[in-house]
């Protein structure tokens, strides 16, 4: 096992990784930017090293500074968390070159799954369902028109290098496809340095269902069942839950087994999430793979009892996953509300600043993953998420009631947060019924 791990992240996930290291008797070294200098979680690390100024380019995504900090601290490994450098194959490669273990996939596995076109090809070869569409990138307008004619409109143009919904265009007619193709490619080239685009059948009323997977370095991979993340706004998830509401047993086993097959085919180790869209008949189509621990991993931890962050450290150190697939069971229902320092009353504008009152909820079945405390100042430089409220109960109805109870206990003042939005959603009939689609929240907020 590692002696010392450097955490190349900040905020709640840095704290989550510190806690995992503690329980594994590993020393935790944090890095921080000047904007996070006073953050209280840094005191829970064995050591904290300042790596630069507030802009992420000068600190949290600056590979040279992260590696320098790891060398200074003599860390054996680096945990990237999510965001920042977590899905950068070049960073995984630099870690390898510097003989520091990257706690995550190899650059080769990221290449197979992180690029959307490559991932779709890997998926097809592993008999994982994908949307019908172009085989690989389309460059010629006539080729795109031919493919669209075959699969039928509407179609969607996607950037191979895009993510989180950037670089997508829905085309409902041939004229629109012809109009959008070159613009989409130019936009992708400007945004990602890669102009490759592909097209596929567009699904109108979809749910976002994703499968948590873990792989080790010995060719073993298991899934930890699915999460439903359909409650989202502008590609930012708002609520995640597990298991997915009302998914038929057979469909669910099929999608979860497909996800495990896919990561096995890529010789993947570490945590991954395979994203799918699910149609009204509960058919699944793979979208993309996230090659990291995700924000919403705690809901899966609560229903399976598995510590996913500890598992990522153990498999990176070469340990075998101690579970067979048949050891994994789902118990009850879990839900996560992302608490953002944003004002839902005013277009979700960021609301950074000093938190004078911070009284998080507690009691049975309540977990709070946050780095915030009373007196903490939310810096304006990063993501606005200040914590996650996660609850577990015997079934979905009780889980929602428990979440409503926990939200009612929660006091954060004077900054604005998404707590009132979550309170409203816990009383919303459509949400309570279960199975909302990915456009539900945007419709509700109109
Ligand atoms: C789609 C789709 C419908 N049909 N692909 C958005 C983010 C990116 N990961 C893929 N996305 C979508 N791909 C086909 N063929 C609809 C979306 C989509 C979406 C997906 C998941 C969660 C939220 C979304 C919001 C809008 C569109």
PDB file of C-alpha atoms in Angstrom, residues 64 98 160 182 192-193 250 299 342 354 388 436:
ATOM      1  CA  UNK A  64       4.259  20.981 -13.463  1.00  0.00           C
ATOM      2  CA  UNK A  98       7.768  10.437 -13.025  1.00  0.00           C
ATOM      3  CA  UNK A 160     -15.840  13.639 -30.491  1.00  0.00           C
ATOM      4  CA  UNK A 182     -19.536  22.556 -40.801  1.00  0.00           C
ATOM      5  CA  UNK A 192     -11.387  21.374 -28.069  1.00  0.00           C
ATOM      6  CA  UNK A 193      -8.646  21.555 -30.705  1.00  0.00           C
ATOM      7  CA  UNK A 250     -34.142  -7.561 -16.574  1.00  0.00           C
ATOM      8  CA  UNK A 299     -25.425   7.401  -3.415  1.00  0.00           C
ATOM      9  CA  UNK A 342     -26.091  29.923  -6.271  1.00  0.00           C
ATOM     10  CA  UNK A 354     -18.589  34.297   3.840  1.00  0.00           C
ATOM     11  CA  UNK A 388     -23.689  17.288  -0.957  1.00  0.00           C
ATOM     12  CA  UNK A 436     -38.713  12.258 -14.802  1.00  0.00           C
TER      13      UNK A 436
END
